[in-house]
XYZ file of C-alpha atoms in Angstrom:
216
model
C -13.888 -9.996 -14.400
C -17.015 -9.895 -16.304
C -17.506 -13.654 -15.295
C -16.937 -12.587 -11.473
C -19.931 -10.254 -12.155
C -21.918 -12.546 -13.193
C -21.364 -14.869 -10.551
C -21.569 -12.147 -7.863
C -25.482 -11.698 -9.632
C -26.309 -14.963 -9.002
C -25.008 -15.240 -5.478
C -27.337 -11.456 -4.405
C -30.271 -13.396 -6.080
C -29.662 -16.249 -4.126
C -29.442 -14.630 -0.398
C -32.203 -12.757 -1.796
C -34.466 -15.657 -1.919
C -33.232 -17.828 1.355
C -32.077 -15.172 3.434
C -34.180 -12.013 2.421
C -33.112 -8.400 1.461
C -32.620 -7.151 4.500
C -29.936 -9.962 5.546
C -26.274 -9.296 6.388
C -25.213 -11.490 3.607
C -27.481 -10.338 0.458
C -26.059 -6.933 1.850
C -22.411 -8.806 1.191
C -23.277 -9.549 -1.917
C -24.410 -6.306 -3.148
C -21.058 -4.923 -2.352
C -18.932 -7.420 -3.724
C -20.793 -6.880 -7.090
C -20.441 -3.340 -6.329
C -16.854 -4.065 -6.181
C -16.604 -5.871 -9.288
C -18.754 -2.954 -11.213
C -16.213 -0.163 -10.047
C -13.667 -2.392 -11.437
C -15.360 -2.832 -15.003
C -15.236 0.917 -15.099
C -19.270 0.988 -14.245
C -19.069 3.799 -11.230
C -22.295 4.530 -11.825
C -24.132 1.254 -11.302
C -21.094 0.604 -8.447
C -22.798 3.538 -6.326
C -26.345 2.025 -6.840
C -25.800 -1.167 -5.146
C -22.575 0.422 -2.930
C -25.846 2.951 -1.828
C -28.418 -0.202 -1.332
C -25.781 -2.398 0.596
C -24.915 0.501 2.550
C -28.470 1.439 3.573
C -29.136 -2.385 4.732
C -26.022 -2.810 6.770
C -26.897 0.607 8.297
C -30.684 -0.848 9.455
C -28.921 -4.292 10.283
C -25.653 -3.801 11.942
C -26.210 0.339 13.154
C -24.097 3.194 11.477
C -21.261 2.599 13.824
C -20.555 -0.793 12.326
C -17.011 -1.557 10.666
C -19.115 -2.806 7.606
C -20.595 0.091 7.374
C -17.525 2.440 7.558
C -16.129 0.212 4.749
C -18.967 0.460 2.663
C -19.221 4.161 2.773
C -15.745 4.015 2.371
C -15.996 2.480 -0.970
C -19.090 4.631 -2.144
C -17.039 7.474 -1.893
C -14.504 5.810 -4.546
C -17.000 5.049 -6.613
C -18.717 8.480 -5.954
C -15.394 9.881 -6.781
C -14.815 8.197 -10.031
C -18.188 10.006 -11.277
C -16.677 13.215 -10.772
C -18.364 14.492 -7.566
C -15.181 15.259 -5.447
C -17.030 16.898 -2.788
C -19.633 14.756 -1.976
C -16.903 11.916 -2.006
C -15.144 13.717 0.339
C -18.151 13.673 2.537
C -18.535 10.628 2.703
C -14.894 9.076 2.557
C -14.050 11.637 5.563
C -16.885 9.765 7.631
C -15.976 6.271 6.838
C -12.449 7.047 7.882
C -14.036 8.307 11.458
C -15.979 5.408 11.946
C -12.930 3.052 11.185
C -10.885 4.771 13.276
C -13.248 4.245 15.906
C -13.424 0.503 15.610
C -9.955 -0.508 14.027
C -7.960 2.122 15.644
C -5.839 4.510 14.383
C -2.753 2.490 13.480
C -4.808 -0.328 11.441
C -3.888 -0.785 7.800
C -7.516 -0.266 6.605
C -7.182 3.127 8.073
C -4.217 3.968 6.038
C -6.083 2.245 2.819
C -8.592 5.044 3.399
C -6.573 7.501 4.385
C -4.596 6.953 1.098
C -7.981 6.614 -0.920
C -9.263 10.195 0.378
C -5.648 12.344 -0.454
C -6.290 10.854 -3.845
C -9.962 12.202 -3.623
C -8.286 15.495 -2.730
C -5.471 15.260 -5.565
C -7.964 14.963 -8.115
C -9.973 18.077 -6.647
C -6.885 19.686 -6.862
C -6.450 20.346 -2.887
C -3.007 19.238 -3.029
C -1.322 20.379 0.128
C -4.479 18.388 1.886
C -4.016 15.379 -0.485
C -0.081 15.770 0.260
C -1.257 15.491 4.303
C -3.100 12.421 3.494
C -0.630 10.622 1.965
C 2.108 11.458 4.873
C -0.098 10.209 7.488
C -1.113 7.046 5.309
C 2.443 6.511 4.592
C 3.375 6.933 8.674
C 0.828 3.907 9.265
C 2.045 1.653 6.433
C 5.726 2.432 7.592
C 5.190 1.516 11.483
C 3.470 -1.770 10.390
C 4.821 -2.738 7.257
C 8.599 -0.832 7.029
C 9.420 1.404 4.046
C 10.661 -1.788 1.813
C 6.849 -2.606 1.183
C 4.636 -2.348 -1.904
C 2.276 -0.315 -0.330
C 4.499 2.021 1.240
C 5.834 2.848 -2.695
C 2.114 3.010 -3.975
C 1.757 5.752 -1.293
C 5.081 7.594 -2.012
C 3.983 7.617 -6.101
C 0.395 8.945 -5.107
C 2.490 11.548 -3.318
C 5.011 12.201 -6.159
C 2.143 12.725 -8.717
C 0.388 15.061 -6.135
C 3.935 17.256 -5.867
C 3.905 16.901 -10.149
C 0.474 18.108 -10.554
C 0.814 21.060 -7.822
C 4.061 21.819 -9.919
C 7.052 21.058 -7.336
C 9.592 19.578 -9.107
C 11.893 19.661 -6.535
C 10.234 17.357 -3.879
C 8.825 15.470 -6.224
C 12.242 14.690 -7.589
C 13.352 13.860 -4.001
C 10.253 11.389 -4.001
C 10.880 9.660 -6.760
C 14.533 9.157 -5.320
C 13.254 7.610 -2.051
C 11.392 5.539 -4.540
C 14.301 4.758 -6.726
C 16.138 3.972 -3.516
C 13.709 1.486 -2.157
C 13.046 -0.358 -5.045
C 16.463 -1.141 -5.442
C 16.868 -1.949 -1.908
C 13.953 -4.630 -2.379
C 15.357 -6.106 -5.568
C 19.043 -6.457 -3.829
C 17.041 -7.767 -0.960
C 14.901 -10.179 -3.413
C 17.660 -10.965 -5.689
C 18.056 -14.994 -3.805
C 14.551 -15.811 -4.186
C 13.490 -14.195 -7.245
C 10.468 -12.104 -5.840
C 8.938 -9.482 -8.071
C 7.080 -6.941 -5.560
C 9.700 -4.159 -6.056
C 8.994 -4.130 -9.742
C 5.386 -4.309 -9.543
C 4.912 -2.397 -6.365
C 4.099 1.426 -7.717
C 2.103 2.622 -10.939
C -0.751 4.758 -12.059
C -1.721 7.088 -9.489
C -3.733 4.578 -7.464
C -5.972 3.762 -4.329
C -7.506 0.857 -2.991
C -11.257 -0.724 -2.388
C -11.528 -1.920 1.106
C -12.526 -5.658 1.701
C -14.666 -6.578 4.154
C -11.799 -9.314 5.211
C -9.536 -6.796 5.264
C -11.324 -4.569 7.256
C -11.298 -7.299 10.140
């Protein structure tokens, strides 16, 4: 990882020199090192260049831009992993209206973000809003993906640790049953071709960075 960062350096110096700093892809750049950052536990030096690569696609591509919506998106992670819940709130809840305006309401992104922000919520400790989140995340993922899907579990675990920490045993319990259920379903399923997803799929109270691939 700390190699990736390295190389992600050189590449924003690069398209810093032949393209200029107000170019799409030095903008790229800067977020993929942002990405990289957030992952080496360095939120704070994430949001800086998140923040710059945001403020150049902005200028560049106009705040209505998919890029943009993803890189606010991911600022309010990072923004998030500092502490500030309700400024990451802020700006994950605006992300997730401008990707819903140009990937629709049904695309996967949308539920990566809608996931991302109940966890945003769980940690402020707004559980029944967080709970919300992760239902209409999970109602996405299911209608594209079916249940028997690793992200599906990731959501349903988010959700069980958000019924844990608000202190309801009893659906978290019946959570952790679906869960239970479907992973068992997916190893029967994966038992001839000796596929691991089930028994990776769900851990560690998680959410996801958005890719600009990803996002479309």
């Amino acid at each position: 990882m700390h190699e990736a960062s390295r190389q992600y350096s050189s590449a924003m110096e690069i398209y810093k020199e032949e393209a200029g700093e107000e170019h799409p892809s030095y903008a790229t750049a800067l977020h993929n090192k942002a990405l990289v950052e957030r992952l080496l536990g360095r939120p704070d030096e994430a949001v800086r260049l998140f923040s710059k690569a945001l403020d150049i696609r902005r200028k560049v591509l106009g705040a209505e831009h998919v890029d943009v919506g993803v890189t606010m998106h991911n600022l309010g992670s990072a923004v998030r992993d500092l502490g500030e819940f309700d400024r990451a709130r802020e700006m994950q809840e605006h992300a997730l209206t401008v990707l819903r305006r140009r990937l629709g309401s049904e695309h996967l992104t949308t539920a990566t973000c809608i996931n991302a922000l109940g966890l945003t919520l769980k940690r402020a400790k707004e559980y029944d809003e967080a709970i919300e989140m992760y239902q209409k995340a999970l109602g996405i993922q299911r209608r594209s993906l079916g249940l028997k899907h690793s992200e599906c579990l990731q959501t349903l675990y988010n959700m069980a640790e958000c019924y844990a920490e608000k202190g309801d045993a009893e659906r978290e319990n019946a959570v952790r049953s679906e869960i239970l259920r479907l992973v068992q379903a997916m190893q029967q399923q994966e038992s001839n071709d000796g596929g691991d997803e089930a028994a990776a799929a769900a851990g560690d109270d998680a959410d996801s960075d958005v890719d600009i691939k990803k996002a479309g």
